[in-house]
Amino acid sequence: MEPTVLPDPEASRAVLVGMDAYTDMTPLPATAVGAQRLAELLRDLWGLPDSHVTVLGAEASGQEVLSAVRDAAKASSDTLVVYFAGHGLRDLEGENLYLCLADADPEYPQVGTVMYRDLRRVVRVAGAAARYRLTVLDCCYSGLAGAMSAHGLATRTELALALDEDPTQESDPTEDHGDVVLTSAPHDRQSYAPPGATYPEATGELIKILELGIPGIGPELSVTFAWQRVRRRLLARRSPEPQQFAQNKVAESLCFPNRATTVMMSAEASEEVKRYSIELPGSSTETDQTQKNSEDVLSVVPADASELLDWQPTPVGRWRPESEVPYPGDAYFKQQRTNRYLLDGIWADLKKEFKTVRRRLQVPFHARSPLSVAAWLRQSTGDPRWEVIAESVKVLQNRKDGYDPPFTPDPYAAHVPRSPHYQLTGDTVNAYRVRADQLRTDINKLTDLHADS
């Protein structure tokens, strides 16, 4: 598990821009409220002094925005946070992202805007001494920050574009410093701040996670884990898919305190969740109600379920007898074959369980086998308990070693009946079934924690 880090408040700075008023574009009052609330959370969770947090609104010019970022970056030796919420524009070629200020012209992206690449250069050059640089963009087409391709995985060139690096440069993935860029939408999609919503959509989900925490993952909440939760919640609503571009292990190492480790009163937490629930255009009433019910009940730590915070799945361990019984001969073949079929049936049922996991946790299509599903979830969620699940799967999937007749690789060899090495007894099958049932229970429990948090 990667080491996690909480920023040094004295050596960290944050600049948050919430563009709520526009001359020629739709006003976005939720952006200013979101920027202010994030500023409060940075002061509260990380302990940043008031003087280390700068909040800018519609009155700020492009020069004032870049100057504020420059000054904060030069003063940071630990963590620099830059946040922008407002309208975003792209040029006709679809190559460049422009962050819209109050006097932006929607017909001419170069007018009244800050070009993202200019912002990135200021962050990188002025913030060269900062250990971590976190940029969050909640605006339309924000995925252009890294030109995320359609397949959903950032290439080295795309990652370099997002982080303002040389595309040929190969960074050491074990390094514990660098950049992470979070965007609310892909390069070709708009972000949303629904009318009447307290915050922009992606920002609101991030705020909710920081305020309430995530049950069952320990005292710290990594940037990757938090943003994965934002992504899943927005995808469940059929909203644009948030993106993440990270250098080295920054997104896993940089953390917030996890407020879910302190058990909240369920009624109070439920009210906090309801406060940010919104009706989304184009979503069915049934979907919205399901989402709200899920968040109201399960995205907080219930008063009677604090034990889930430290719960760990049970490793399968050895299920075969310490001393295997040698196969006694052909007279046992029929029973041996029946018992092998029983093992196959138990394994098939376990695989069905993983199909349910894939659907509930939105595991991508390429992760199909139980082992690859568990490995993908370990990497995407940062939860080490999936690694325990993966190790247990390895033990159970190799269920017939020595119980099958040895394989003859040469198809032209004379056919000579061959016997298994060991006898597969009913007791051994039952031991396998017990371990599989325990693993199934643990999978369901862990899936519930991730699906509903």
Short mmCIF file of C-alpha atoms in Angstrom, two decimals:
data_model
loop_
_atom_site.label_atom_id
_atom_site.label_comp_id
_atom_site.label_asym_id
_atom_site.label_seq_id
_atom_site.Cartn_x
_atom_site.Cartn_y
_atom_site.Cartn_z
CA MET A 1 0.00 0.00 0.00
CA GLU A 2 1.34 3.43 -0.94
CA PRO A 3 2.34 5.78 1.91
CA THR A 4 -0.16 8.59 2.37
CA VAL A 5 0.54 12.22 3.16
CA LEU A 6 -1.41 15.09 4.68
CA PRO A 7 -0.04 18.46 3.56
CA ASP A 8 2.00 20.70 5.83
CA PRO A 9 -0.37 23.67 6.24
CA GLU A 10 2.45 26.15 6.76
CA ALA A 11 4.12 25.14 3.49
CA SER A 12 0.95 24.80 1.37
CA ARG A 13 -1.19 27.28 -0.56
CA ALA A 14 -4.50 27.26 -2.45
CA VAL A 15 -6.07 29.52 -5.09
CA LEU A 16 -9.77 28.95 -5.86
CA VAL A 17 -11.58 30.74 -8.67
CA GLY A 18 -15.38 30.69 -8.89
CA MET A 19 -16.62 32.65 -11.91
CA ASP A 20 -20.28 33.24 -11.16
CA ALA A 21 -21.17 36.30 -13.28
CA TYR A 22 -20.68 36.81 -17.02
CA THR A 23 -21.37 39.65 -19.43
CA ASP A 24 -22.27 37.55 -22.49
CA MET A 25 -22.73 34.08 -21.02
CA THR A 26 -25.12 32.39 -18.60
CA PRO A 27 -24.39 33.29 -14.97
CA LEU A 28 -23.26 30.43 -12.74
CA PRO A 29 -23.94 31.43 -9.12
CA ALA A 30 -23.14 27.91 -7.89
CA THR A 31 -19.47 28.27 -8.83
CA ALA A 32 -18.75 31.03 -6.32
CA VAL A 33 -20.54 29.12 -3.54
CA GLY A 34 -18.57 25.97 -4.40
CA ALA A 35 -15.23 27.79 -4.37
CA GLN A 36 -16.01 29.31 -0.97
CA ARG A 37 -17.04 25.96 0.51
CA LEU A 38 -13.93 24.20 -0.80
CA ALA A 39 -11.83 26.97 0.71
CA GLU A 40 -13.51 26.37 4.08
CA LEU A 41 -12.84 22.63 3.80
CA LEU A 42 -9.16 23.16 2.97
CA ARG A 43 -8.84 25.33 6.06
CA ASP A 44 -10.75 22.82 8.16
CA LEU A 45 -9.36 19.49 6.88
CA TRP A 46 -5.78 20.51 6.13
CA GLY A 47 -5.54 23.38 8.61
CA LEU A 48 -4.46 25.93 6.00
CA PRO A 49 -4.24 29.42 7.52
CA ASP A 50 -6.64 32.01 6.11
CA SER A 51 -3.74 33.88 4.55
CA HIS A 52 -2.74 30.76 2.60
CA VAL A 53 -6.10 30.45 0.82
CA THR A 54 -7.07 32.89 -1.94
CA VAL A 55 -10.62 32.94 -3.33
CA LEU A 56 -11.33 34.93 -6.51
CA GLY A 57 -14.66 35.69 -8.16
CA ALA A 58 -16.05 37.38 -11.25
CA GLU A 59 -14.23 40.62 -10.49
CA ALA A 60 -10.84 39.02 -11.15
CA SER A 61 -9.04 39.67 -14.42
CA GLY A 62 -6.83 37.20 -16.22
CA GLN A 63 -3.73 38.95 -14.93
CA GLU A 64 -5.04 38.83 -11.37
CA VAL A 65 -5.79 35.11 -11.64
CA LEU A 66 -2.35 34.24 -13.00
CA SER A 67 -0.63 36.55 -10.52
CA ALA A 68 -2.45 34.95 -7.59
CA VAL A 69 -1.48 31.48 -8.81
CA ARG A 70 2.13 32.60 -9.30
CA ASP A 71 2.41 34.05 -5.80
CA ALA A 72 0.84 30.98 -4.19
CA ALA A 73 3.03 28.63 -6.22
CA LYS A 74 6.24 30.44 -5.30
CA ALA A 75 5.28 30.28 -1.62
CA SER A 76 4.52 26.53 -1.69
CA SER A 77 7.09 23.92 -0.78
CA ASP A 78 4.57 21.20 0.10
CA THR A 79 1.17 21.31 -1.66
CA LEU A 80 -0.29 23.77 -4.16
CA VAL A 81 -4.00 23.60 -5.02
CA VAL A 82 -5.48 25.50 -7.98
CA TYR A 83 -9.24 25.26 -8.56
CA PHE A 84 -11.32 26.82 -11.34
CA ALA A 85 -15.09 26.63 -11.80
CA GLY A 86 -16.93 28.47 -14.52
CA HIS A 87 -17.54 28.32 -18.24
CA GLY A 88 -14.99 26.62 -20.47
CA LEU A 89 -14.49 27.08 -24.21
CA ARG A 90 -12.46 25.28 -26.87
CA ASP A 91 -11.08 26.55 -30.16
CA LEU A 92 -12.32 25.43 -33.56
CA GLU A 93 -9.61 22.80 -33.80
CA GLY A 94 -10.69 21.34 -30.46
CA GLU A 95 -7.11 21.41 -29.21
CA ASN A 96 -6.99 24.15 -26.59
CA LEU A 97 -9.02 24.82 -23.44
CA TYR A 98 -9.90 28.38 -22.41
CA LEU A 99 -11.09 29.21 -18.88
CA CYS A 100 -13.75 31.90 -19.18
CA LEU A 101 -13.60 35.06 -17.11
CA ALA A 102 -16.45 37.54 -16.64
CA ASP A 103 -16.03 39.29 -20.01
CA ALA A 104 -15.44 36.14 -22.09
CA ASP A 105 -16.81 36.13 -25.65
CA PRO A 106 -18.37 32.76 -26.55
CA GLU A 107 -17.69 33.39 -30.25
CA TYR A 108 -14.00 34.14 -29.73
CA PRO A 109 -12.43 31.87 -27.10
CA GLN A 110 -9.22 33.92 -27.04
CA VAL A 111 -11.05 37.01 -25.71
CA GLY A 112 -11.67 37.42 -21.99
CA THR A 113 -10.23 34.04 -21.02
CA VAL A 114 -7.18 32.39 -19.51
CA MET A 115 -5.66 29.74 -21.74
CA TYR A 116 -5.19 26.56 -19.72
CA ARG A 117 -1.66 26.02 -21.04
CA ASP A 118 -0.67 29.44 -19.69
CA LEU A 119 -2.08 28.52 -16.29
CA ARG A 120 -0.19 25.22 -16.34
CA ARG A 121 3.10 26.90 -17.15
CA VAL A 122 2.70 29.29 -14.24
CA VAL A 123 1.86 26.38 -11.92
CA ARG A 124 4.86 24.32 -13.07
CA VAL A 125 7.48 27.09 -13.24
CA ALA A 126 6.52 29.12 -10.17
CA GLY A 127 5.63 25.96 -8.25
CA ALA A 128 8.82 24.09 -9.07
CA ALA A 129 9.64 23.73 -5.37
CA ALA A 130 6.21 22.37 -4.42
CA ARG A 131 6.07 18.68 -3.62
CA TYR A 132 2.50 18.26 -4.87
CA ARG A 133 0.55 20.36 -7.39
CA LEU A 134 -3.19 19.64 -7.57
CA THR A 135 -5.29 21.33 -10.26
CA VAL A 136 -9.09 20.90 -10.34
CA LEU A 137 -11.12 22.14 -13.33
CA ASP A 138 -14.93 22.14 -13.14
CA CYS A 139 -15.87 23.53 -16.54
CA CYS A 140 -17.05 22.42 -19.97
CA TYR A 141 -14.50 20.56 -22.11
CA SER A 142 -12.10 20.42 -19.14
CA GLY A 143 -10.79 17.06 -20.36
CA LEU A 144 -8.92 19.06 -23.00
CA ALA A 145 -6.45 19.70 -20.19
CA GLY A 146 -5.14 16.27 -21.16
CA ALA A 147 -6.96 15.63 -24.45
CA MET A 148 -8.35 12.40 -23.00
CA SER A 149 -8.88 9.95 -25.83
CA ALA A 150 -12.09 8.03 -26.46
CA HIS A 151 -10.82 4.76 -24.99
CA GLY A 152 -10.62 6.38 -21.57
CA LEU A 153 -6.92 5.81 -20.89
CA ALA A 154 -4.37 8.60 -21.03
CA THR A 155 -1.43 8.00 -23.33
CA ARG A 156 2.01 9.27 -22.36
CA THR A 157 1.60 12.20 -24.78
CA GLU A 158 -1.82 13.10 -23.36
CA LEU A 159 -0.50 12.90 -19.82
CA ALA A 160 2.42 15.14 -20.75
CA LEU A 161 0.00 17.68 -22.24
CA ALA A 162 -2.05 17.74 -19.05
CA LEU A 163 1.01 18.17 -16.85
CA ASP A 164 3.02 20.42 -19.20
CA GLU A 165 5.86 17.91 -19.58
CA ASP A 166 8.10 16.71 -22.36
CA PRO A 167 6.16 13.81 -24.00
CA THR A 168 9.38 11.81 -24.30
CA GLN A 169 10.21 12.18 -20.63
CA GLU A 170 9.75 9.03 -18.58
CA SER A 171 9.16 9.85 -14.93
CA ASP A 172 9.95 7.38 -12.18
CA PRO A 173 6.56 5.99 -11.05
CA THR A 174 7.93 5.46 -7.54
CA GLU A 175 8.66 9.17 -7.04
CA ASP A 176 6.58 10.80 -4.33
CA HIS A 177 6.13 14.23 -5.91
CA GLY A 178 4.59 15.78 -8.99
CA ASP A 179 1.25 16.80 -10.46
CA VAL A 180 -2.34 15.63 -10.59
CA VAL A 181 -5.06 17.24 -12.72
CA LEU A 182 -8.75 16.50 -12.11
CA THR A 183 -11.38 17.50 -14.67
CA SER A 184 -15.16 17.41 -14.43
CA ALA A 185 -15.72 16.22 -18.01
CA PRO A 186 -13.99 14.66 -21.04
CA HIS A 187 -12.54 16.80 -23.81
CA ASP A 188 -15.77 16.80 -25.84
CA ARG A 189 -18.45 17.07 -23.13
CA GLN A 190 -19.99 19.91 -21.15
CA SER A 191 -20.13 20.08 -17.38
CA TYR A 192 -23.28 20.95 -15.47
CA ALA A 193 -24.43 23.31 -12.78
CA PRO A 194 -28.18 22.54 -12.81
CA PRO A 195 -30.48 25.51 -12.09
CA GLY A 196 -31.06 25.83 -8.37
CA ALA A 197 -28.19 23.52 -7.41
CA THR A 198 -26.03 24.64 -4.51
CA TYR A 199 -22.80 23.70 -6.28
CA PRO A 200 -21.65 22.67 -9.77
CA GLU A 201 -22.27 18.95 -10.21
CA ALA A 202 -18.73 17.55 -9.89
CA THR A 203 -17.72 20.07 -7.22
CA GLY A 204 -20.83 19.23 -5.22
CA GLU A 205 -19.99 15.53 -5.16
CA LEU A 206 -16.42 16.27 -4.12
CA ILE A 207 -17.63 18.55 -1.32
CA LYS A 208 -20.05 15.89 -0.11
CA ILE A 209 -17.26 13.30 0.02
CA LEU A 210 -14.90 15.63 1.90
CA GLU A 211 -17.63 16.60 4.37
CA LEU A 212 -18.89 13.10 5.12
CA GLY A 213 -15.91 10.88 4.24
CA ILE A 214 -16.07 7.31 2.97
CA PRO A 215 -16.70 4.43 5.37
CA GLY A 216 -14.35 1.49 5.70
CA ILE A 217 -11.08 2.79 4.26
CA GLY A 218 -9.25 4.13 7.29
CA PRO A 219 -8.40 7.61 8.60
CA GLU A 220 -7.14 9.09 5.31
CA LEU A 221 -8.79 9.61 1.94
CA SER A 222 -6.53 9.79 -1.12
CA VAL A 223 -7.20 12.12 -4.04
CA THR A 224 -7.62 9.09 -6.31
CA PHE A 225 -10.15 7.44 -3.99
CA ALA A 226 -12.17 10.66 -3.63
CA TRP A 227 -12.22 11.35 -7.36
CA GLN A 228 -13.18 7.76 -8.16
CA ARG A 229 -16.23 8.27 -5.95
CA VAL A 230 -17.09 11.49 -7.79
CA ARG A 231 -16.74 9.65 -11.10
CA ARG A 232 -19.00 6.76 -10.08
CA ARG A 233 -21.72 9.01 -8.74
CA LEU A 234 -21.78 11.12 -11.88
CA LEU A 235 -21.75 8.08 -14.17
CA ALA A 236 -24.66 6.62 -12.21
CA ARG A 237 -26.57 9.77 -13.18
CA ARG A 238 -25.47 9.48 -16.82
CA SER A 239 -23.50 12.71 -16.45
CA PRO A 240 -20.17 13.44 -18.18
CA GLU A 241 -17.31 11.26 -16.94
CA PRO A 242 -14.72 13.06 -14.76
CA GLN A 243 -11.08 12.48 -15.68
CA GLN A 244 -7.82 12.21 -13.75
CA PHE A 245 -4.26 12.78 -14.98
CA ALA A 246 -1.61 11.99 -12.39
CA GLN A 247 2.18 11.98 -12.39
CA ASN A 248 4.00 9.34 -10.36
CA LYS A 249 2.07 8.31 -7.22
CA VAL A 250 0.81 11.77 -6.31
CA ALA A 251 -2.92 10.98 -6.51
CA GLU A 252 -2.47 7.96 -4.22
CA SER A 253 -0.12 9.70 -1.78
CA LEU A 254 -1.81 13.08 -1.34
CA CYS A 255 -4.69 12.68 1.12
CA PHE A 256 -7.49 14.35 3.06
CA PRO A 257 -8.58 13.28 6.54
CA ASN A 258 -11.47 10.83 6.20
CA ARG A 259 -14.35 12.18 8.26
CA ALA A 260 -16.20 8.85 8.10
CA THR A 261 -13.78 7.47 10.69
CA THR A 262 -15.65 9.59 13.20
CA VAL A 263 -19.11 8.07 13.50
CA MET A 264 -21.81 10.66 12.81
CA MET A 265 -25.38 10.65 14.03
CA SER A 266 -27.29 9.02 11.19
CA ALA A 267 -30.08 11.63 11.16
CA GLU A 268 -27.60 14.51 11.05
CA ALA A 269 -25.58 12.87 8.27
CA SER A 270 -28.73 12.11 6.32
CA GLU A 271 -29.72 15.76 6.42
CA GLU A 272 -26.28 16.74 5.15
CA VAL A 273 -26.66 14.37 2.19
CA LYS A 274 -30.17 15.59 1.40
CA ARG A 275 -28.87 19.13 1.36
CA TYR A 276 -26.86 18.40 -1.78
CA SER A 277 -29.28 16.01 -3.56
CA ILE A 278 -30.59 17.47 -6.82
CA GLU A 279 -33.00 16.48 -9.55
CA LEU A 280 -31.00 16.11 -12.75
CA PRO A 281 -32.51 16.92 -16.16
CA GLY A 282 -33.12 13.82 -18.26
CA SER A 283 -33.03 11.36 -15.36
CA SER A 284 -36.03 9.25 -14.49
CA THR A 285 -37.78 9.69 -11.15
CA GLU A 286 -36.98 6.09 -10.28
CA THR A 287 -33.25 6.58 -10.91
CA ASP A 288 -33.14 9.81 -8.93
CA GLN A 289 -35.00 8.28 -6.00
CA THR A 290 -32.71 5.25 -5.97
CA GLN A 291 -29.67 7.51 -5.98
CA LYS A 292 -31.07 9.62 -3.14
CA ASN A 293 -32.08 6.61 -1.06
CA SER A 294 -28.63 5.08 -1.53
CA GLU A 295 -26.86 8.26 -0.49
CA ASP A 296 -29.22 9.04 2.39
CA VAL A 297 -28.79 5.61 3.97
CA LEU A 298 -25.43 4.20 2.98
CA SER A 299 -22.97 6.94 2.04
CA VAL A 300 -22.41 7.71 5.74
CA VAL A 301 -21.30 5.57 8.65
CA PRO A 302 -24.41 4.25 10.46
CA ALA A 303 -24.38 4.71 14.21
CA ASP A 304 -24.50 0.95 14.75
CA ALA A 305 -21.93 0.00 12.10
CA SER A 306 -18.66 1.50 13.24
CA GLU A 307 -17.14 -1.99 13.17
CA LEU A 308 -17.22 -1.84 9.36
CA LEU A 309 -14.45 0.75 9.44
CA ASP A 310 -11.89 -1.83 10.56
CA TRP A 311 -13.48 -4.88 8.96
CA GLN A 312 -11.18 -7.07 6.88
CA PRO A 313 -12.04 -9.97 4.55
CA THR A 314 -10.92 -13.42 5.65
CA PRO A 315 -8.11 -14.88 3.52
CA VAL A 316 -9.07 -18.27 2.09
CA GLY A 317 -5.84 -19.97 3.04
CA ARG A 318 -5.33 -23.67 2.50
CA TRP A 319 -8.44 -25.73 1.80
CA ARG A 320 -6.76 -28.97 0.69
CA PRO A 321 -5.63 -31.52 3.30
CA GLU A 322 -2.05 -31.21 4.53
CA SER A 323 -1.38 -34.80 3.48
CA GLU A 324 -3.00 -35.71 0.15
CA VAL A 325 -4.36 -39.26 -0.26
CA PRO A 326 -2.75 -40.98 -3.28
CA TYR A 327 -5.21 -41.90 -6.01
CA PRO A 328 -6.07 -45.57 -5.43
CA GLY A 329 -6.87 -46.59 -9.02
CA ASP A 330 -9.50 -46.83 -11.72
CA ALA A 331 -12.16 -48.17 -9.36
CA TYR A 332 -12.46 -44.65 -7.93
CA PHE A 333 -12.69 -42.85 -11.26
CA LYS A 334 -16.46 -42.34 -11.22
CA GLN A 335 -16.47 -40.78 -7.73
CA GLN A 336 -13.41 -38.71 -8.60
CA ARG A 337 -15.16 -37.31 -11.67
CA THR A 338 -18.32 -36.52 -9.70
CA ASN A 339 -16.33 -34.62 -7.09
CA ARG A 340 -14.47 -32.67 -9.78
CA TYR A 341 -17.83 -31.62 -11.25
CA LEU A 342 -18.88 -30.43 -7.80
CA LEU A 343 -15.73 -28.27 -7.57
CA ASP A 344 -16.46 -26.83 -11.01
CA GLY A 345 -20.01 -25.97 -9.96
CA ILE A 346 -18.86 -24.14 -6.83
CA TRP A 347 -16.31 -22.18 -8.87
CA ALA A 348 -18.97 -21.32 -11.48
CA ASP A 349 -21.21 -19.89 -8.76
CA LEU A 350 -18.33 -17.79 -7.48
CA LYS A 351 -17.69 -16.43 -10.98
CA LYS A 352 -21.35 -15.38 -11.19
CA GLU A 353 -20.80 -13.36 -8.02
CA PHE A 354 -18.02 -11.45 -9.75
CA LYS A 355 -20.32 -10.70 -12.68
CA THR A 356 -22.58 -8.92 -10.21
CA VAL A 357 -19.57 -7.06 -8.82
CA ARG A 358 -18.59 -5.92 -12.33
CA ARG A 359 -22.06 -4.53 -12.94
CA ARG A 360 -22.48 -2.80 -9.56
CA LEU A 361 -19.02 -1.21 -9.47
CA GLN A 362 -18.88 -0.42 -13.20
CA VAL A 363 -15.73 -2.44 -13.85
CA PRO A 364 -14.61 -1.94 -17.48
CA PHE A 365 -15.21 -4.63 -20.07
CA HIS A 366 -11.58 -5.71 -20.36
CA ALA A 367 -11.53 -6.93 -16.73
CA ARG A 368 -13.57 -10.13 -17.03
CA SER A 369 -12.05 -12.92 -14.94
CA PRO A 370 -12.53 -12.85 -11.14
CA LEU A 371 -8.82 -12.24 -10.62
CA SER A 372 -8.67 -9.33 -13.09
CA VAL A 373 -11.81 -7.78 -11.56
CA ALA A 374 -10.29 -7.89 -8.07
CA ALA A 375 -6.97 -6.53 -9.37
CA TRP A 376 -8.69 -3.67 -11.22
CA LEU A 377 -10.72 -2.71 -8.15
CA ARG A 378 -7.59 -2.77 -5.99
CA GLN A 379 -5.91 -0.32 -8.35
CA SER A 380 -8.89 1.92 -9.07
CA THR A 381 -10.22 2.25 -5.51
CA GLY A 382 -6.95 2.12 -3.59
CA ASP A 383 -8.61 -0.25 -1.10
CA PRO A 384 -6.08 -2.97 -0.08
CA ARG A 385 -8.91 -5.32 0.89
CA TRP A 386 -9.40 -6.12 -2.79
CA GLU A 387 -5.86 -7.49 -2.74
CA VAL A 388 -6.95 -9.99 -0.07
CA ILE A 389 -9.85 -10.95 -2.33
CA ALA A 390 -7.47 -11.39 -5.28
CA GLU A 391 -5.16 -13.67 -3.28
CA SER A 392 -8.14 -15.78 -2.21
CA VAL A 393 -9.29 -16.06 -5.83
CA LYS A 394 -5.84 -17.35 -6.81
CA VAL A 395 -6.12 -20.10 -4.22
CA LEU A 396 -9.59 -21.20 -5.28
CA GLN A 397 -9.19 -21.03 -9.04
CA ASN A 398 -6.40 -23.65 -8.96
CA ARG A 399 -8.87 -26.18 -7.65
CA LYS A 400 -8.09 -29.34 -9.65
CA ASP A 401 -4.29 -29.55 -9.57
CA GLY A 402 -3.46 -33.21 -8.97
CA TYR A 403 -7.11 -34.25 -9.09
CA ASP A 404 -7.27 -34.35 -12.89
CA PRO A 405 -5.57 -37.00 -15.01
CA PRO A 406 -2.16 -35.67 -16.17
CA PHE A 407 -2.33 -33.90 -19.52
CA THR A 408 -0.59 -35.51 -22.50
CA PRO A 409 0.71 -32.67 -24.73
CA ASP A 410 1.58 -34.88 -27.74
CA PRO A 411 -1.60 -35.70 -29.75
CA TYR A 412 0.29 -38.44 -31.66
CA ALA A 413 1.45 -40.26 -28.56
CA ALA A 414 -0.06 -43.66 -27.85
CA HIS A 415 -3.19 -43.35 -25.74
CA VAL A 416 -2.38 -44.79 -22.35
CA PRO A 417 -4.97 -44.34 -19.57
CA ARG A 418 -3.48 -42.18 -16.82
CA SER A 419 -4.72 -41.60 -13.33
CA PRO A 420 -4.82 -38.44 -11.15
CA HIS A 421 -2.16 -38.06 -8.51
CA TYR A 422 -4.52 -37.62 -5.55
CA GLN A 423 -7.97 -38.77 -4.49
CA LEU A 424 -10.58 -35.98 -4.28
CA THR A 425 -12.74 -36.80 -1.28
CA GLY A 426 -16.12 -35.46 -0.24
CA ASP A 427 -14.50 -33.80 2.80
CA THR A 428 -12.15 -31.88 0.54
CA VAL A 429 -15.05 -30.72 -1.64
CA ASN A 430 -16.90 -29.53 1.47
CA ALA A 431 -13.82 -27.65 2.66
CA TYR A 432 -13.63 -25.93 -0.74
CA ARG A 433 -17.33 -25.03 -0.54
CA VAL A 434 -16.91 -23.47 2.93
CA ARG A 435 -14.01 -21.30 1.72
CA ALA A 436 -15.93 -20.26 -1.39
CA ASP A 437 -19.00 -19.33 0.66
CA GLN A 438 -16.84 -17.23 2.99
CA LEU A 439 -15.24 -15.46 0.04
CA ARG A 440 -18.66 -14.80 -1.51
CA THR A 441 -19.83 -13.21 1.75
CA ASP A 442 -16.73 -11.01 1.92
CA ILE A 443 -17.11 -9.98 -1.72
CA ASN A 444 -20.71 -8.92 -1.13
CA LYS A 445 -19.79 -6.97 1.97
CA LEU A 446 -16.91 -5.15 0.32
CA THR A 447 -18.95 -4.46 -2.81
CA ASP A 448 -21.73 -2.94 -0.68
CA LEU A 449 -19.22 -0.61 0.98
CA HIS A 450 -17.90 0.63 -2.36
CA ALA A 451 -21.19 0.77 -4.22
CA ASP A 452 -23.00 2.78 -1.58
CA SER A 453 -20.28 5.07 -0.27
#
